[in-house]
Coordinates of C-alpha atoms and ligand atoms in Angstrom, one line a residue:
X114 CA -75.1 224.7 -124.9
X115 CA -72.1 224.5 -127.1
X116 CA -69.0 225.5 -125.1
X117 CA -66.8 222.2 -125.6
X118 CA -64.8 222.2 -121.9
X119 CA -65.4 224.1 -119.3
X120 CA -62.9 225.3 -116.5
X121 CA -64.0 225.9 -112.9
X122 CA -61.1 227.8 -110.3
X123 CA -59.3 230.0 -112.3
X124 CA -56.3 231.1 -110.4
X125 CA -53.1 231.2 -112.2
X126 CA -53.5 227.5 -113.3
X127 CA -56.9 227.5 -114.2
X128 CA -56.4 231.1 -116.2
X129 CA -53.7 229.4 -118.0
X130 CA -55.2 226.1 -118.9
X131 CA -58.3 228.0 -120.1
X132 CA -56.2 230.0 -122.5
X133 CA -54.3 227.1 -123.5
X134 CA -57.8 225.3 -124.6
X135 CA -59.2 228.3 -126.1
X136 CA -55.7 229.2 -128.0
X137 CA -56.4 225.4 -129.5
X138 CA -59.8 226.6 -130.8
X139 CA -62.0 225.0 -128.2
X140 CA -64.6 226.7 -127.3
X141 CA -64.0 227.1 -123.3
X142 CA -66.5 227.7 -120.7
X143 CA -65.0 230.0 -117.7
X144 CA -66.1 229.8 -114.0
X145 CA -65.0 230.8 -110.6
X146 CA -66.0 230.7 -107.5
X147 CA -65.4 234.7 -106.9
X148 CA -66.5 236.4 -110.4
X149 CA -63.9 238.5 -110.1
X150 CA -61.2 236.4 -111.9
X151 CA -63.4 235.3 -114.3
X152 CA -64.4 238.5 -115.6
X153 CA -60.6 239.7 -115.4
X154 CA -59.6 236.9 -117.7
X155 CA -62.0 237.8 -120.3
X156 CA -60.9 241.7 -120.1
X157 CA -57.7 240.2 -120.5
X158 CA -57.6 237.7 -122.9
X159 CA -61.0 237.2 -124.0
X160 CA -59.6 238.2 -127.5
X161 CA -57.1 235.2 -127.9
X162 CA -59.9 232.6 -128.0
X163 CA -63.4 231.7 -127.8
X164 CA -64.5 232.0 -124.2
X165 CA -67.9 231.6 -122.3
X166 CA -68.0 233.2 -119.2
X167 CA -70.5 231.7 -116.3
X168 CA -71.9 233.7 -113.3
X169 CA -72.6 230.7 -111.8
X170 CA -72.5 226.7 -111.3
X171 CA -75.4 226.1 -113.1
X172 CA -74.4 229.2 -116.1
X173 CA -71.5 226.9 -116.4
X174 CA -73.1 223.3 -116.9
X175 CA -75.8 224.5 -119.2
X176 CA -73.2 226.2 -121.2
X177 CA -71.8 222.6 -122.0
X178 CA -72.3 220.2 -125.0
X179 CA -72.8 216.7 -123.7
X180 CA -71.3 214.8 -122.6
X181 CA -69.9 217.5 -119.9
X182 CA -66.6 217.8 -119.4
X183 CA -65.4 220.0 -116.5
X184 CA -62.0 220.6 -115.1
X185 CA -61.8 221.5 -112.0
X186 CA -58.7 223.9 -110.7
X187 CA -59.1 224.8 -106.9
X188 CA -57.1 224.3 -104.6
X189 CA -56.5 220.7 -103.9
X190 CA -58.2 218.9 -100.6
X191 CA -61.3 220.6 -99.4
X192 CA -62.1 223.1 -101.8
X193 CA -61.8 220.6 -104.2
X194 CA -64.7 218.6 -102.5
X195 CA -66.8 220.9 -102.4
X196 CA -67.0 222.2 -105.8
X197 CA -67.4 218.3 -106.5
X198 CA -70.9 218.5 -104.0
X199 CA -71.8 221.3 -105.8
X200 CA -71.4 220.8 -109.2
X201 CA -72.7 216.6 -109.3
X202 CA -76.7 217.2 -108.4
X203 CA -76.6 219.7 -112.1
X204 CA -74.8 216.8 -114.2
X205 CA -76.1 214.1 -116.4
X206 CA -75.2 210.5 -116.2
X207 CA -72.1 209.9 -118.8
X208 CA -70.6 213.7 -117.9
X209 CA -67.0 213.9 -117.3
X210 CA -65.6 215.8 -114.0
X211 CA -61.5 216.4 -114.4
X212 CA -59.8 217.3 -111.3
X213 CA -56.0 219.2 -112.8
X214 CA -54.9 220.1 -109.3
X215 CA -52.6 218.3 -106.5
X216 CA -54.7 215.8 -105.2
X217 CA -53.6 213.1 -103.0
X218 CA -54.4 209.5 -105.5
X219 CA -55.9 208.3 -102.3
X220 CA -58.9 211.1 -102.9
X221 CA -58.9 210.5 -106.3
X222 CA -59.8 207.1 -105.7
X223 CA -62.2 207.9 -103.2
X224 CA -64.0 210.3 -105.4
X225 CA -63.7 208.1 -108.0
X226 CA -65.3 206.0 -106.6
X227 CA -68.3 208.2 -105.1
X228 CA -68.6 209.8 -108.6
X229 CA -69.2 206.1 -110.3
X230 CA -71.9 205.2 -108.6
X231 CA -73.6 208.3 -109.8
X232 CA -72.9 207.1 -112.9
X233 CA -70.4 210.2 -113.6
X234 CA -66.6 209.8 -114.6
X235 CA -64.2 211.2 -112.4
X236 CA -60.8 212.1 -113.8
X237 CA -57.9 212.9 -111.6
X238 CA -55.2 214.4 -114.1
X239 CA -52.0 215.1 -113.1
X240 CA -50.8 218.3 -114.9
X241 CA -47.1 219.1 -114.6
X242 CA -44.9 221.6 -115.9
X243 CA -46.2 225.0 -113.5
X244 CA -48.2 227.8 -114.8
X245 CA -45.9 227.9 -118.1
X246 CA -46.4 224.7 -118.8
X247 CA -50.5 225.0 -117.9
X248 CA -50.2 227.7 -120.8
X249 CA -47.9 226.6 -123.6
X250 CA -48.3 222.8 -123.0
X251 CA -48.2 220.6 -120.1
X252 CA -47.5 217.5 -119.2
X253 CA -50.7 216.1 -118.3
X254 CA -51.4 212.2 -116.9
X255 CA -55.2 211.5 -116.8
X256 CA -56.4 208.6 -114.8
X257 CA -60.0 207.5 -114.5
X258 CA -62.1 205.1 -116.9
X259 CA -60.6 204.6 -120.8
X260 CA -64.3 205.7 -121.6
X261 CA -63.4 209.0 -120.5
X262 CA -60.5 209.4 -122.2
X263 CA -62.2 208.2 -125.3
X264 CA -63.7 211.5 -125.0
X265 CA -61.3 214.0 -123.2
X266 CA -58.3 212.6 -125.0
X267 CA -58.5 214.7 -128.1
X268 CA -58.6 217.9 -126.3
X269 CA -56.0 217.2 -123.5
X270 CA -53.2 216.0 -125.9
X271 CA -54.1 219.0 -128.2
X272 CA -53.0 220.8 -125.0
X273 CA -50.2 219.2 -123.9
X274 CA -46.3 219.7 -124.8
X275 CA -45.4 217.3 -127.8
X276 CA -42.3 215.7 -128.1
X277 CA -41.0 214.8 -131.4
X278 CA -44.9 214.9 -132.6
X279 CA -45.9 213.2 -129.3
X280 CA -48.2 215.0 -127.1
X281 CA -47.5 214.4 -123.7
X282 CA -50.3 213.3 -122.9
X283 CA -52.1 209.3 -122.2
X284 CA -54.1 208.0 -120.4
X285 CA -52.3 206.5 -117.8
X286 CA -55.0 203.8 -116.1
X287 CA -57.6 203.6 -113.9
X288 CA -59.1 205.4 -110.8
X289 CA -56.1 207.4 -109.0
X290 CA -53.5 206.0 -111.2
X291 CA -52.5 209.4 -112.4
X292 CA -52.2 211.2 -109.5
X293 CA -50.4 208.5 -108.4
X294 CA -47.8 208.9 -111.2
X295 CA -47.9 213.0 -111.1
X296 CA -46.9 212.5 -107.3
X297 CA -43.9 209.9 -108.1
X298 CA -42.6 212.8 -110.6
X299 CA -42.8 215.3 -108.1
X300 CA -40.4 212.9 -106.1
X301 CA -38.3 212.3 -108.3
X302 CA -38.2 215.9 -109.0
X303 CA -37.0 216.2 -105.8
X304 CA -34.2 213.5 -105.7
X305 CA -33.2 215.3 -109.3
X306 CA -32.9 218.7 -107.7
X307 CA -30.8 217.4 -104.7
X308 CA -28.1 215.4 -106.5
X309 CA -27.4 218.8 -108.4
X310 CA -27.2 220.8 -106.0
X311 CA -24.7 218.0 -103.6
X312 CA -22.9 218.4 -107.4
X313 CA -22.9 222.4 -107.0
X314 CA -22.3 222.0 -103.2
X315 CA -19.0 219.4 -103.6
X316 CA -17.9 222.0 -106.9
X317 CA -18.3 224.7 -104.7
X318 CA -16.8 223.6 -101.4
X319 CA -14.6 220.8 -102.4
X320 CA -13.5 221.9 -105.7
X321 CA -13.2 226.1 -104.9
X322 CA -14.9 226.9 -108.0
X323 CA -17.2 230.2 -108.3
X324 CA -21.0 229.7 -108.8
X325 CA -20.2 231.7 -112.3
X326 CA -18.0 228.7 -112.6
X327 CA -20.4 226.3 -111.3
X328 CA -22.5 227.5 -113.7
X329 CA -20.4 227.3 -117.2
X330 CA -19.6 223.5 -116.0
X331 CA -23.5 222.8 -116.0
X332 CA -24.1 224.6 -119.1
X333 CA -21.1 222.2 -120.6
X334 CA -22.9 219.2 -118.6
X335 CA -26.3 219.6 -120.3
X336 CA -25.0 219.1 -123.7
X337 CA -24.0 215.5 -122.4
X338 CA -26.4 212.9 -121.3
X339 CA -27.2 214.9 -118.4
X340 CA -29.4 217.2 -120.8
X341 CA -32.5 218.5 -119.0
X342 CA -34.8 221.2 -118.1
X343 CA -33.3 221.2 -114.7
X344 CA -29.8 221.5 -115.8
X345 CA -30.2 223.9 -117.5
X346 CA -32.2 226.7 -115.6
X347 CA -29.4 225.1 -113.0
X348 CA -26.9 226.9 -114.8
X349 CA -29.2 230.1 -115.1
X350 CA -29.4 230.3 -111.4
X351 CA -26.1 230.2 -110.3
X352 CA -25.0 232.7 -113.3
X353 CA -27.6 235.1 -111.9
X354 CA -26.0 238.1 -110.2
X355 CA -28.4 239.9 -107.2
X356 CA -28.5 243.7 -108.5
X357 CA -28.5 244.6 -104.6
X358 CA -25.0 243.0 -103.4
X359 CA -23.4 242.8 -106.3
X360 CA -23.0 239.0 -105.7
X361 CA -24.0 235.7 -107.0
X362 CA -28.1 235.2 -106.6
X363 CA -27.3 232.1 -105.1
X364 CA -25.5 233.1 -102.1
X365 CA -27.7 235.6 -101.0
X366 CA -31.0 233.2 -100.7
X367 CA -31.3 231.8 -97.5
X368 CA -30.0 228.1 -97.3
X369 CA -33.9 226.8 -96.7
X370 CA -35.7 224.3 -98.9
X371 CA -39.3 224.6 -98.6
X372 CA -41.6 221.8 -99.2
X373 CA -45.6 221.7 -100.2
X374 CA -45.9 217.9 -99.4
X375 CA -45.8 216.2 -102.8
X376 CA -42.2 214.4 -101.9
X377 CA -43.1 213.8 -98.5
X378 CA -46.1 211.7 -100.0
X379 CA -44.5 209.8 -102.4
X380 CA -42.1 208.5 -99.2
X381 CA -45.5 207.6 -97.3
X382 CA -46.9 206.0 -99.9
X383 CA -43.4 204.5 -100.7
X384 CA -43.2 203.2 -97.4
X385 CA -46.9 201.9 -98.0
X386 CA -45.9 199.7 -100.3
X387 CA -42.3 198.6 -99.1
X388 CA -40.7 200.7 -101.9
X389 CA -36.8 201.8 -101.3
X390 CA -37.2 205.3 -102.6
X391 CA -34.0 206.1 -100.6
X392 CA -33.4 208.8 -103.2
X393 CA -36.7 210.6 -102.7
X394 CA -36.5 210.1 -99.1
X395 CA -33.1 211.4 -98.9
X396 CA -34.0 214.8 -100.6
X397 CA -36.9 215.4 -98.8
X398 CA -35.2 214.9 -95.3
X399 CA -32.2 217.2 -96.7
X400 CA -35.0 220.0 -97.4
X401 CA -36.8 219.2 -93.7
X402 CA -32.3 219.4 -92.2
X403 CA -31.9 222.5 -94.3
X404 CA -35.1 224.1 -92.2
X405 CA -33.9 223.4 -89.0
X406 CA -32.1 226.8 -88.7
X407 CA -31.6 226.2 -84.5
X408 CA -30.9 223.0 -84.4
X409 CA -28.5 223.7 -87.0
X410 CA -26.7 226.9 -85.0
X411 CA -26.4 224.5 -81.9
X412 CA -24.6 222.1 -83.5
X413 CA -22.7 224.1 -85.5
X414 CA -21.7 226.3 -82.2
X415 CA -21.2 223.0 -80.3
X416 CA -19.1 221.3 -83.0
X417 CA -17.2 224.6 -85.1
X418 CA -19.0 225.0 -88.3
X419 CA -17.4 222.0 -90.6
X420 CA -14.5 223.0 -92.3
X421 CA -13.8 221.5 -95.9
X422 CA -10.8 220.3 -97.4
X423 CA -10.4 221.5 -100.8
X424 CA -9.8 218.0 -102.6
X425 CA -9.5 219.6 -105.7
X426 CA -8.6 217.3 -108.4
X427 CA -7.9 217.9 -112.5
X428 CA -11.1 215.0 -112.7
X429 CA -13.2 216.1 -109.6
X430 CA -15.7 218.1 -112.2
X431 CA -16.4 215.1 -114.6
X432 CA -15.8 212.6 -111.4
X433 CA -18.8 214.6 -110.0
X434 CA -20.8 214.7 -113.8
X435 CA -20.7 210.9 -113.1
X436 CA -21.0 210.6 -109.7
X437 CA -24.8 212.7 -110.4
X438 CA -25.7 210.6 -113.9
X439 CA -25.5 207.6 -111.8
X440 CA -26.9 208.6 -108.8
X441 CA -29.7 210.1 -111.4
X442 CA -30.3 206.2 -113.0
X443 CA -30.8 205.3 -109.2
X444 CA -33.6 207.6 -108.5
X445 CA -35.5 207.4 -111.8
X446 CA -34.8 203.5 -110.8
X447 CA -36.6 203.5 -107.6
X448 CA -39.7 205.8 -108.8
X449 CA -40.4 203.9 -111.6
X450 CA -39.8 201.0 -109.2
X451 CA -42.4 202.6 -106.9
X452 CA -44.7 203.2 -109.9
X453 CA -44.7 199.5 -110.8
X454 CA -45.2 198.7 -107.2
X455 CA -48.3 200.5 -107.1
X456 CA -49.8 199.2 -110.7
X457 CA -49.5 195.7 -108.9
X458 CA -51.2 196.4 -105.7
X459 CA -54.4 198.5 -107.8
X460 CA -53.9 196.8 -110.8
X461 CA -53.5 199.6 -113.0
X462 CA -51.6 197.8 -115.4
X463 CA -49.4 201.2 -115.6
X464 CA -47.2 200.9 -119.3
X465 CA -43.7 202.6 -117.7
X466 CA -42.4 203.1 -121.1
X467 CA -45.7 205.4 -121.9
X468 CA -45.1 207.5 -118.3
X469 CA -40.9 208.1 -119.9
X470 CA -42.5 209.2 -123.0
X471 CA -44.7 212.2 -121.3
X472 CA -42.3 212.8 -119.5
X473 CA -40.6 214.1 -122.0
X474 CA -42.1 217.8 -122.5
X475 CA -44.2 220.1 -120.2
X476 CA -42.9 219.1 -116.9
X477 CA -39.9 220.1 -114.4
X478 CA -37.9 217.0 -114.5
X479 CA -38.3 216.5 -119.1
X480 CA -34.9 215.2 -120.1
X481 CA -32.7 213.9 -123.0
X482 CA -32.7 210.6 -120.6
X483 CA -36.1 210.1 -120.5
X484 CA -35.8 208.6 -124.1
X485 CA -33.6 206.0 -122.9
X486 CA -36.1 205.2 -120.1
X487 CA -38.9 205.0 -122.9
X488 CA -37.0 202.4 -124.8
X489 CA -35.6 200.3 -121.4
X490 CA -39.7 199.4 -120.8
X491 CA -40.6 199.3 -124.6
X492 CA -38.5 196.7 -124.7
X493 CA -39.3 194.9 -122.0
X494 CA -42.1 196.0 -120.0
X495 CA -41.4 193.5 -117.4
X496 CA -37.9 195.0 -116.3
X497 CA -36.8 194.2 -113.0
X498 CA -35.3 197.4 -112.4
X499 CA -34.1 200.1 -114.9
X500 CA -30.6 199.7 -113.6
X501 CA -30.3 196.0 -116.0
X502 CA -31.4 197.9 -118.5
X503 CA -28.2 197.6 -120.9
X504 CA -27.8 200.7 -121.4
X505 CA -28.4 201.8 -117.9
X506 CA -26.0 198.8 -116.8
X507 CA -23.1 200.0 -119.0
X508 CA -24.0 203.8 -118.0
X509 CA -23.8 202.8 -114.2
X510 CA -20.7 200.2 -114.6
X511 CA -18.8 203.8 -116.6
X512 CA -19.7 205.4 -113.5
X513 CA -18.8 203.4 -110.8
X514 CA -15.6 204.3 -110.4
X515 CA -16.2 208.1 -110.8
X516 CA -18.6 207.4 -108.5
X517 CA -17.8 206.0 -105.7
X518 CA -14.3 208.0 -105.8
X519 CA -16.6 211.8 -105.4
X520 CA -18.8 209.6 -102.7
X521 CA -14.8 208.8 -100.6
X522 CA -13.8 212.1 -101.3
X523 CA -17.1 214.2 -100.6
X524 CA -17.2 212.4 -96.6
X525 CA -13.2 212.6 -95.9
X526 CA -14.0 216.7 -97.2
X527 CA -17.3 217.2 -94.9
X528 CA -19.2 217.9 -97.9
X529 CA -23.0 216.0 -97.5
X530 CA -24.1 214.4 -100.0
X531 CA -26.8 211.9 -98.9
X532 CA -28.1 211.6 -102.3
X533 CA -25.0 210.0 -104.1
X534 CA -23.9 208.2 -101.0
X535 CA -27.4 206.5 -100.5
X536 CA -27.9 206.0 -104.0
X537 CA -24.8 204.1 -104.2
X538 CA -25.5 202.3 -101.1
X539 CA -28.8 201.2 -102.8
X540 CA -26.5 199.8 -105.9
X541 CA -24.4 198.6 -103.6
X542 CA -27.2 196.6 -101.9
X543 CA -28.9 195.2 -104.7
X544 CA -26.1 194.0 -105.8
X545 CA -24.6 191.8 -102.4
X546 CA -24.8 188.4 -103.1
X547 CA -25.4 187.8 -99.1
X548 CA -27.0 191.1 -97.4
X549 CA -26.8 191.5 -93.3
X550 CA -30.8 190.7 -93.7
X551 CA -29.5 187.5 -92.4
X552 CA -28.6 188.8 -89.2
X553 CA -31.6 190.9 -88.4
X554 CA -33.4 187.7 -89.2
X555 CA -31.7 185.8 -86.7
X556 CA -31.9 188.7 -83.6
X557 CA -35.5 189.1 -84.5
X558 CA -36.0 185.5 -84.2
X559 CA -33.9 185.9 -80.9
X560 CA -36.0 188.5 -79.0
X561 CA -39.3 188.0 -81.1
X562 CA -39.3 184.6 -81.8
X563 CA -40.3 185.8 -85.2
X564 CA -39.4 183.0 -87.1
X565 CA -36.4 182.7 -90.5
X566 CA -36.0 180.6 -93.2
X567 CA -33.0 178.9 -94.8
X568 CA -30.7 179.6 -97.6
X569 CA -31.1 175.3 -97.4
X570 CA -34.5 174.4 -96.9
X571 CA -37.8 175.0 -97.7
X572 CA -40.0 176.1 -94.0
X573 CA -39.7 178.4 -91.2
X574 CA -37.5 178.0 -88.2
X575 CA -37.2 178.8 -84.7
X576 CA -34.2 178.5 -82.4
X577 CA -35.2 177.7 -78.9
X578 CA -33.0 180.8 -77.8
X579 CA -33.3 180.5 -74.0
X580 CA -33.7 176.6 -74.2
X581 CA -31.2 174.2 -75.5
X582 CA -30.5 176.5 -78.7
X583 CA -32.2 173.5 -81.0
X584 CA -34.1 174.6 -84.1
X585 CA -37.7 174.0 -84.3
X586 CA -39.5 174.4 -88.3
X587 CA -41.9 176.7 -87.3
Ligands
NBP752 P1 -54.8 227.8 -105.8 O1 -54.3 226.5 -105.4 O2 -54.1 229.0 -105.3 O3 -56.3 227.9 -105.6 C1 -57.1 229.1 -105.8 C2 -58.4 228.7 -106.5 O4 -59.2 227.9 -105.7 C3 -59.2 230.0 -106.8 O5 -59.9 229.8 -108.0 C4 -60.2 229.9 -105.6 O6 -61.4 230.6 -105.8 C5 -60.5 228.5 -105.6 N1 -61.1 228.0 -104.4 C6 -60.7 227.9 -103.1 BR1 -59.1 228.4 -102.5 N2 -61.6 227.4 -102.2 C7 -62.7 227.2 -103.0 C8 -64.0 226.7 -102.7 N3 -64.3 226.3 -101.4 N4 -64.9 226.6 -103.7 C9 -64.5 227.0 -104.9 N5 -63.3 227.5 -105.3 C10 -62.4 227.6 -104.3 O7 -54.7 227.9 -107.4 P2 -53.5 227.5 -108.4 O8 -52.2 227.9 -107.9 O9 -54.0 228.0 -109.8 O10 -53.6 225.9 -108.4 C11 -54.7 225.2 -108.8 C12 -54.5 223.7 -108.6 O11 -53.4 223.3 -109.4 C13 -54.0 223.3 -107.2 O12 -54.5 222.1 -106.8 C14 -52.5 223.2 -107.3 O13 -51.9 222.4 -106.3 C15 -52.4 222.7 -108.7 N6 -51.1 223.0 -109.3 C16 -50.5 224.2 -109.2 C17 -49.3 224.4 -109.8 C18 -48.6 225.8 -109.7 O14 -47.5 225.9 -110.3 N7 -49.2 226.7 -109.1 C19 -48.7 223.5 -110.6 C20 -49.3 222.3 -110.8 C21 -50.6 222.0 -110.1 P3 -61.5 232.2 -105.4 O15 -60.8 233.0 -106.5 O16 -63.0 232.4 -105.3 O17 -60.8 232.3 -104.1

């Protein structure tokens, strides 16, 4: 028994994760359901590390030191629960079982939950940043107990990307909290990817540029504050040219976004909790109207396909630069919003600062920004939104005008662009001093006798609607 780790599923993440550990000089015990991969990542890479390859369940656990730790990288939802069943009755109390895949942070809790009271630990670990990152450094959010991580902590941050000598990499709280805070980056990786490609879309359409052009004004963008991962490999889509026609990559792949359900839960969970995430919500409906190829080729036979004016401007390009920063503060706004939501209602007493900082490497949405996010909620955790956030308030006030002039200029063109029109509606909102709440309040009141209060006095009111129209306190 001396392998340190053990890794059970080893499809392309597993593989990788496995190398990763055993590139970092832990010894890695190797297991999968079909022996097949296992034995092809020893022929493989066996040499790059010190590997101990397991026939079976039990090879595996008795290959351990104690106390066990064992990550587990199936496929998430069923198979996931049942290599759980059948790897618990072989483990000792104190042993450590780390789910890396997509689960939902419901079924982290649950298992959680079902693992305590066998006296086991149950990590659910977010791990970000695709099969690259699961080789060269991830980002990785554990959840579970802080005993755990007392333990696993050492060898997941020895894993994981490092920032500035940072691995990113901490324990993030209890139970589901990290899969909780892996899904709310997969959302915002979502509302990230659709406010650039409304900016490509408006440079494109409104503007006439090329997507070779498109492509130099990204590649000028993320040297700016817009720096980031997805800017960048941005750029080195659109300058791709398809061998076959001869033409940009870009317009050659069919126009629809496909979906595996991570963005779609962070809205359900979002609307769980009362969360605006119009961001998130936006981009994932914009994938879900991109896939609706009929309903699409009605309207666009019933209508005429929409035909843009070219509004194009000398400031259109760093009008639309400003128009997508500040639509990006909005949606980085609301998931940390959402994020802070949830700590309250499970009481994960979630550090947002800490979640910026891991942010930083490994994963899809790791940005020059995320620094500034890191320093809003080290400096006060309590924030009431990132948007009053000095910097993040002069940032958006820079914008504003930018802003809401692409936002005018994108509808009267045809061009949609729910995500900067929804997150400046969401600004826009916050900032009313009298929102139209007031009136819904009243109609509901009307037809539901549901009851308001008063901007004057304390209790809840009624208006006898079909009486004498008299107020009642409730
Ligand atoms: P897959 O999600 O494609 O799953 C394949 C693995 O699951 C194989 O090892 C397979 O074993 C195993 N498996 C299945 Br399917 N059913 C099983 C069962 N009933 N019992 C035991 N093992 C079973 O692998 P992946 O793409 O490497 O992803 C692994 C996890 O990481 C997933 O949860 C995924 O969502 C998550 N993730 C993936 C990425 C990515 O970029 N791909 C990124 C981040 C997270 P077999 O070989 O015997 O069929």
């Amino acid at each position: 028994a001396t392998a340190r780790i053990a890794v059970t599923g080893l499809a392309v993440m597993g593989s990788n994760l496995a190398r990763n550990l055993a590139r970092h000089g832990h010894r890695v015990a190797v297991h999968n359901r079909s022996s097949s991969r296992t034995k092809l990542l020893i022929e493989q890479h066996g040499h790059e590390g010190d590997f101990v390859a397991a026939e079976t369940m039990e090879d595996l656990v008795a290959s351990l030191q104690k106390p066990r730790q064992i990550i587990i990288m199936v496929k998430a939802g069923g198979p996931t629960d049942a290599v759980i069943d059948e790897l618990t009755p072989l483990l000792d109390e104190g042993d450590m079982v780390i789910d890396g895949g997509n689960a939902h942070y419901a079924d982290t809790r649950r298992r959680e939950a079902a693992l305590r009271d066998l006296g086991l630990h149950f990590v659910g670990a977010g791990i970000s940043g695709g099969e690259e990152g699961a080789l060269n450094g991830p980002s990785i959010m554990p959840g579970g107990s802080k005993e755990s991580y007392v333990h696993l902590g050492p060898v997941l941050e020895s894993i994981a990307a490092v920032v500035d000598g940072t691995p990113c990499c901490v324990h993030v709280g209890p139970d589901g909290a990290g899969h909780f805070v892996k899904m709310v980056h997969n959302g915002i990786e979502y509302a990230d990817m659709q406010l650039i490609a409304e900016a490509y879309d408006l440079l494109l359409r409104a503007g006439g540029k090329t997507p070779a052009e498109i492509a130099d004004v990204f590649r000028e963008w993320n040297e700016g504050d817009l720096e980031s991962y997805l800017i960048e490999i941005t750029a080195d889509v659109l300058s791709h040219v398809d061998a076959d026609s001869g033409k940009s990559l870009v317009e050659v792949i069919a126009d629809e976004a496909e979906q595996k359900g991570t963005g779609r839960w962070t809205v359900q969970e979002a609307l769980e909790l009362g969360v605006p995430v119009t961001g998130i919500a936006e981009a994932v409906f914009a994938r879900s109207l991109s896939g609706r190829v009929d309903q699409r080729k009605a309207v666009r036979d019933a209508f005429g396909a929409s035909e843009v004016a070219k509004t194009v401007t000398d400031g259109l390009v760093d009008d639309v630069r400003q128009a997508l920063y500040a639509s990006k503060v909005v949606a980085y706004a609301q998931g940390f919003d959402q994020m802070r939501a949830a700590s309250k209602e499970y009481g994960w007493d979630l550090d947002l600062g800490a979640m910026a900082t891991i942010w930083r490497g490994g994963c899809i949405i790791r940005a020059r920004f995320l620094d500034r996010i890191r320093e809003a909620y080290d400096g006060s955790p309590e924030l009431a939104s990132l948007l009053v956030d000095d910097y993040f308030r002069e940032a958006v006030q820079n914008a504003e005008a930018a802003w809401r002039r692409v936002v005018v200029g994108a509808v009267q063109a045809g061009v949609p662009v729910p995500g900067f029109v929804s997150a400046l509606a969401y600004y826009d909102g916050l900032r009313s001093e009298r929102l139209p709440a007031a009136l819904i309040q009243g109609l509901r009141d009307f037809f539901g006798a549901h009851t308001y209060r008063r901007t004057d006095r304390e209790g809840s009111f009624h208006t006898l609607w079909s009486g004498d129209r008299s107020q009642v306190e409730a």
